[in-house]
Short mmCIF file of C-alpha atoms and ligand atoms in Angstrom, two decimals:
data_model
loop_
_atom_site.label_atom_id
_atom_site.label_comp_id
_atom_site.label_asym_id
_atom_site.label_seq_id
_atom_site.Cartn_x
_atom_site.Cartn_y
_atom_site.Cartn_z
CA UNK A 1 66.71 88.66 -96.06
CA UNK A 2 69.91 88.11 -94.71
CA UNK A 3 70.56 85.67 -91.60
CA UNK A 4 71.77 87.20 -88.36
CA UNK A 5 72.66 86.63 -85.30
CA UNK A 6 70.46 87.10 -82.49
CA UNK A 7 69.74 86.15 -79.11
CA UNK A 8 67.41 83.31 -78.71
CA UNK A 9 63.88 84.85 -77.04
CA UNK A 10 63.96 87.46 -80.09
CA UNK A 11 64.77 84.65 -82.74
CA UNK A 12 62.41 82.54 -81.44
CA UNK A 13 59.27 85.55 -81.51
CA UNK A 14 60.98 86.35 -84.91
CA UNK A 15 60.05 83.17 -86.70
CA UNK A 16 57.25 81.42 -84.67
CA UNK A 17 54.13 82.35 -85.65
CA UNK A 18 51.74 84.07 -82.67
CA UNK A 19 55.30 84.00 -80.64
CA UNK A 20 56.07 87.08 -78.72
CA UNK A 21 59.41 87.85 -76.99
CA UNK A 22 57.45 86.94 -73.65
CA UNK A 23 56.38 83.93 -74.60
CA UNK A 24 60.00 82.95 -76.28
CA UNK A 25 61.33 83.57 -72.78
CA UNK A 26 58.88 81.24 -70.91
CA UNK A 27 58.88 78.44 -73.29
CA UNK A 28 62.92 79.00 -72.74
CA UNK A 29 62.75 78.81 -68.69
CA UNK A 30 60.60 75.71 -69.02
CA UNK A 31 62.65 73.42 -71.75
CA UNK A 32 60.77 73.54 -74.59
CA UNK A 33 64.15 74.77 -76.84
CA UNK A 34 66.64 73.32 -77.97
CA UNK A 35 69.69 74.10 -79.79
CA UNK A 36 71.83 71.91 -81.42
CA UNK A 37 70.42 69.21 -80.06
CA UNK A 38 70.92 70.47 -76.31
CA UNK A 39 67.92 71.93 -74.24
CA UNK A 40 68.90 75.51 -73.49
CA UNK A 41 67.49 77.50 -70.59
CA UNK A 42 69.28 81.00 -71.63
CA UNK A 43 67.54 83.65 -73.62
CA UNK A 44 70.28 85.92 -74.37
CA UNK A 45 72.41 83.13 -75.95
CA UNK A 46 72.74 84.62 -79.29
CA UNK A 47 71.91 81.83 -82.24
CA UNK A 48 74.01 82.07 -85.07
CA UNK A 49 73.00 81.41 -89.19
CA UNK A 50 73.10 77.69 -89.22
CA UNK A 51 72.50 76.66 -85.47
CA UNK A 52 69.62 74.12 -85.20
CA UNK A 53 67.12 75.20 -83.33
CA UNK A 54 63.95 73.49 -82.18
CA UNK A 55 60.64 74.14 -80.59
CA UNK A 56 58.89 71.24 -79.01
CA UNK A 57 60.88 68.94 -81.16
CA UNK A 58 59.90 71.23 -84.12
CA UNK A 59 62.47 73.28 -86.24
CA UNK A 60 62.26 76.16 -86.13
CA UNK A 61 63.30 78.58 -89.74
CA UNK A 62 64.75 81.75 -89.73
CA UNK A 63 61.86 84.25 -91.48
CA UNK A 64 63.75 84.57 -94.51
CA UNK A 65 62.29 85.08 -97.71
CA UNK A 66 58.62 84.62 -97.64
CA UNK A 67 56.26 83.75 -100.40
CA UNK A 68 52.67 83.80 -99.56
CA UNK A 69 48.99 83.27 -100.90
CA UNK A 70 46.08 84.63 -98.89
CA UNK A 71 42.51 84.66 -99.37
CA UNK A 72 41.42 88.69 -98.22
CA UNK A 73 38.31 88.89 -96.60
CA UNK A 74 35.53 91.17 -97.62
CA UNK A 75 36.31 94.91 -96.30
CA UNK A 76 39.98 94.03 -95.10
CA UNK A 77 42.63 96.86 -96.34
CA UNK A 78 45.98 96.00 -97.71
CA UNK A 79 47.50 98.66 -96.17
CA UNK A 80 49.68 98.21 -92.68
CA UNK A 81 46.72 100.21 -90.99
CA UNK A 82 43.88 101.76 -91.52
CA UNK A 83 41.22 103.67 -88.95
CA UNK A 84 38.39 101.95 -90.28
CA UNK A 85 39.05 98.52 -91.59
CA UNK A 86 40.94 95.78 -90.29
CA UNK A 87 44.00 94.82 -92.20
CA UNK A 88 45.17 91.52 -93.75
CA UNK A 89 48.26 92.15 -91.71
CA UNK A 90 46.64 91.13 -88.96
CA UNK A 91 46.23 87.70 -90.30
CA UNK A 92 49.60 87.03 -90.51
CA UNK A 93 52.18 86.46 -87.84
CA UNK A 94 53.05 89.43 -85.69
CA UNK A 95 57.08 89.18 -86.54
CA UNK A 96 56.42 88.81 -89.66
CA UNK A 97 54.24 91.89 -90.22
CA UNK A 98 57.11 94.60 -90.72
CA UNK A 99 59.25 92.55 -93.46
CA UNK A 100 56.38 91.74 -95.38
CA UNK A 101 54.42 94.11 -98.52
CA UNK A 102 52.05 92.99 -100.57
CA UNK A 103 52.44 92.53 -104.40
CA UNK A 104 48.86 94.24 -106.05
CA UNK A 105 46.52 95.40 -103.32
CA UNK A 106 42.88 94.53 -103.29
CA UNK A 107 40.33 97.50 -102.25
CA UNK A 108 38.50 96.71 -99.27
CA UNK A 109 35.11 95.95 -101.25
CA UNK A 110 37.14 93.23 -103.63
CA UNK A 111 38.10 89.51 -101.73
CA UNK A 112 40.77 86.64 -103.05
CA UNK A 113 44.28 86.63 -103.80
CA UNK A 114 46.98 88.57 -102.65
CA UNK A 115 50.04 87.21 -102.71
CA UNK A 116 52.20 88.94 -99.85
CA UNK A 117 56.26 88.87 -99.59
CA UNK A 118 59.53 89.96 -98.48
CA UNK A 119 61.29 90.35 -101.89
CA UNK A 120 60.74 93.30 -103.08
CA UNK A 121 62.54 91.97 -106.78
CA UNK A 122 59.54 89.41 -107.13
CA UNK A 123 56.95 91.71 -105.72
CA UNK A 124 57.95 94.27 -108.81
CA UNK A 125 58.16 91.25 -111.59
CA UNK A 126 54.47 90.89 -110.71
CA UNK A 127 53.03 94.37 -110.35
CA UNK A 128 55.01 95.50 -113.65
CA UNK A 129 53.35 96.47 -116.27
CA UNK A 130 56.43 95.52 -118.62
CA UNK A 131 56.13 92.01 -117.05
CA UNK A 132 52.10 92.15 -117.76
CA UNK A 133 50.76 89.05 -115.46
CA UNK A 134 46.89 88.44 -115.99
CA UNK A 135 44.99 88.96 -113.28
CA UNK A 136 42.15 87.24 -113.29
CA UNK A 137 38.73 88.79 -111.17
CA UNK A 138 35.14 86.65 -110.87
CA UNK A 139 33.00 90.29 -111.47
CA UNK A 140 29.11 90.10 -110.56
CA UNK A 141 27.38 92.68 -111.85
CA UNK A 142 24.34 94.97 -111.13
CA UNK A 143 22.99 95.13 -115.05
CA UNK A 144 22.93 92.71 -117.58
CA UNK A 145 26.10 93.21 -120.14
CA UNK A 146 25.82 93.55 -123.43
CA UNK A 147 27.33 91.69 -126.34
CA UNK A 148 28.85 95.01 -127.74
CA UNK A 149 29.68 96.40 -123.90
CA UNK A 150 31.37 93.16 -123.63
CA UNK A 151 33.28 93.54 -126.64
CA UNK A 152 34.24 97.54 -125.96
CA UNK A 153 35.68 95.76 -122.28
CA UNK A 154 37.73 93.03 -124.69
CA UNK A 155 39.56 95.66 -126.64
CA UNK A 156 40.11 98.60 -124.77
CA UNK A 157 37.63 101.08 -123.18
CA UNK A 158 38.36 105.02 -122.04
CA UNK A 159 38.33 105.39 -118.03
CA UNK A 160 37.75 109.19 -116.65
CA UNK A 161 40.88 111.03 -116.01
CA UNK A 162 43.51 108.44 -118.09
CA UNK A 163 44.96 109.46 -121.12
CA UNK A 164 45.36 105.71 -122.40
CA UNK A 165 42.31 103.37 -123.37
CA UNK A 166 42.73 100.42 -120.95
CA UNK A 167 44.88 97.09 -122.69
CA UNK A 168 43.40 94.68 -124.48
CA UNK A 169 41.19 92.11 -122.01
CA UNK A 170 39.70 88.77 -121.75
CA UNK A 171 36.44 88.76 -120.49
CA UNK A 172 34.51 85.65 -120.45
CA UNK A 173 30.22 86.11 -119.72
CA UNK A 174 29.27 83.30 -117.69
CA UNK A 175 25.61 84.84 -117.48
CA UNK A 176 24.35 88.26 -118.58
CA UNK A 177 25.25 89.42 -114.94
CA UNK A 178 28.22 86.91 -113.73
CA UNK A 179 31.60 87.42 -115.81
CA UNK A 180 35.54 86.31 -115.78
CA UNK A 181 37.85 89.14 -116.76
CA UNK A 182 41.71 88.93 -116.95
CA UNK A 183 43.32 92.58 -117.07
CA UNK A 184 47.32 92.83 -117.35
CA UNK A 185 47.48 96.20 -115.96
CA UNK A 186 46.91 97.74 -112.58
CA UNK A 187 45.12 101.39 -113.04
CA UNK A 188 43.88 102.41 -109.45
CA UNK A 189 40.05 101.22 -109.06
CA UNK A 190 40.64 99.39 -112.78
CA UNK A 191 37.54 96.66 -112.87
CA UNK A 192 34.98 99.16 -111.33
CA UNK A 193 36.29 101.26 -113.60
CA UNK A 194 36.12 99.63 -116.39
CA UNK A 195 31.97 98.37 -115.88
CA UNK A 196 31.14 101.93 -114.73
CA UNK A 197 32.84 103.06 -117.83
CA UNK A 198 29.79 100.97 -119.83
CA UNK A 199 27.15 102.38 -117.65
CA UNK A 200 26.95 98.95 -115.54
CA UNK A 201 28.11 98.69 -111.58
CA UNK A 202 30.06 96.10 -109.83
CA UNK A 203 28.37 94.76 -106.86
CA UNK A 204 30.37 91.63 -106.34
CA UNK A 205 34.82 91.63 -107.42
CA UNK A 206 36.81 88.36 -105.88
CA UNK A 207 40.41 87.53 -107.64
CA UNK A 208 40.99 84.00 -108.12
CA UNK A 209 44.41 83.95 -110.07
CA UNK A 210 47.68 86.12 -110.96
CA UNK A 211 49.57 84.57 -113.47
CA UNK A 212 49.53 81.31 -112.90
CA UNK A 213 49.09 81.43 -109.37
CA UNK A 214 45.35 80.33 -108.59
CA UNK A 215 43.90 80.92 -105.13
CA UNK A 216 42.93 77.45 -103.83
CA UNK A 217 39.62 76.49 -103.65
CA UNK A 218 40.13 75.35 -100.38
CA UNK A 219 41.51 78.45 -98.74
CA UNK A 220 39.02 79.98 -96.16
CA UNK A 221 38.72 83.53 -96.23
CA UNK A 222 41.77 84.85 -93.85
CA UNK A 223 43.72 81.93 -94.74
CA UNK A 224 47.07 81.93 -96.05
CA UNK A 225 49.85 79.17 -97.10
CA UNK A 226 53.53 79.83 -98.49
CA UNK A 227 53.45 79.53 -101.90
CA UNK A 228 55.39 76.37 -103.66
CA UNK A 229 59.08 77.03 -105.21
CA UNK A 230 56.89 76.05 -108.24
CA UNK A 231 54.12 79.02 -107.70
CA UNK A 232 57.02 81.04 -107.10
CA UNK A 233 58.95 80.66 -110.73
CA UNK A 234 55.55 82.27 -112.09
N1 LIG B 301 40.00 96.56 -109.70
C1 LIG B 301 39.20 97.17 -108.82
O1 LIG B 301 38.38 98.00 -109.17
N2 LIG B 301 39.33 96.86 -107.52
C2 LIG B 301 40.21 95.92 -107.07
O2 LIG B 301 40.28 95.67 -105.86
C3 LIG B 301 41.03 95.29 -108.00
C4 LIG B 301 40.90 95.62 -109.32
#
């Protein structure tokens, strides 16, 4: 996203998170900004690309181009709103919430990573089927799987109302009813799919990895971090 200029209270509730423009303005009127290295009292000065400007001491960074990693909840939608669920939006700072989409959504019933951005280039690379990144899903299921159901899963099994088998997977059984599968396509509903497809049922779905992004093991459900320039080459 490209730098602009803009008045102070609205960059300030622009790229603070939890920071509305009423809250820029009274954190303004007491002296808590600076610009520059000069305490400023006036909300409509307009801050250009490149001014320093600090909250409490702290910088404070244009939005930008965000990279994020957040651990979704159990029946929170990916979608900017929905009637019945909460949404993952809501997690993340207010001013962020418009500039930000989310790069292969979770259903509500699934938990673990989504990684959320404002490039819509990198957001594509990932959800791509010509780029194929594994995605990699911790499935619990309601039947014990078979050796030969397992296999059928590996190599490529028919789902209802698709013309194409699904791609070659990797599914590792960790007990007849606990299992690791990596998928590198994204067919709508495509894990549930896949078991009911075998006559088993998913009862438990949490993504822990897209590529070579892993969700930490450390993230709390409805936490988020930015991801690492590292994370971000993946
Ligand atoms: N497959 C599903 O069935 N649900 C998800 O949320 C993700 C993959």
């Amino acid at each position: 996203m490209k730098a602009e200029r803009q008045r102070l209270d609205k960059f300030l509730a622009n790229n603070v998170a939890d920071f509305s423009r009423a809250l820029a303005q009274r954190a303004i009127r007491r002296g808590w900004v600076a610009v520059n290295g000069e305490p400023c009292r006036d909300a409509a000065r307009h801050i250009e690309p490149g001014d320093d400007v600090r909250l409490d001491d702290q910088p404070v960074v244009a939005v930008g181009t965000r990279y994020l990693m957040l651990n979704k909840p159990l029946d929170y939608v990916c979608t900017q709103k929905d009637s019945h669920h909460p949404s993952v939006f809501e997690l993340l700072p207010e001013s962020w919430r418009d500039h930000l989409h989310i790069a292969g959504r979770l259903d509500a019933d699934t938990t673990g990573l989504v990684l959320i951005t404002t490039d819509g280039d990198w957001s594509h690379r990932i959800t791509s089927p010509n780029h194929a990144k594994a995605k990699r899903y911790h499935v619990t299921l309601a039947e014990p799987l078979s050796d030969a159901d397992a296999d059928t899963l590996r190599n490529g099994v028919e789902l209802r109302n698709e013309k194409n088998a699904t791609r070659p997977a990797e599914l590792i059984l960790i007990d007849p009813t606990h299992c690791q599968l990596a998928i590198r396509e994204g067919k709508y509903h495509q894990v549930r799919r896949m078991f009911a497809a075998v006559g088993n049922k998913v009862v438990e779905l949490h993504r822990d990895a897209i590529g070579s992004i892993q969700l930490d093991a450390g993230l709390a459900p409805g936490a988020w971090r930015e991801l690492s320039v590292s994370e971000r080459t993946l």
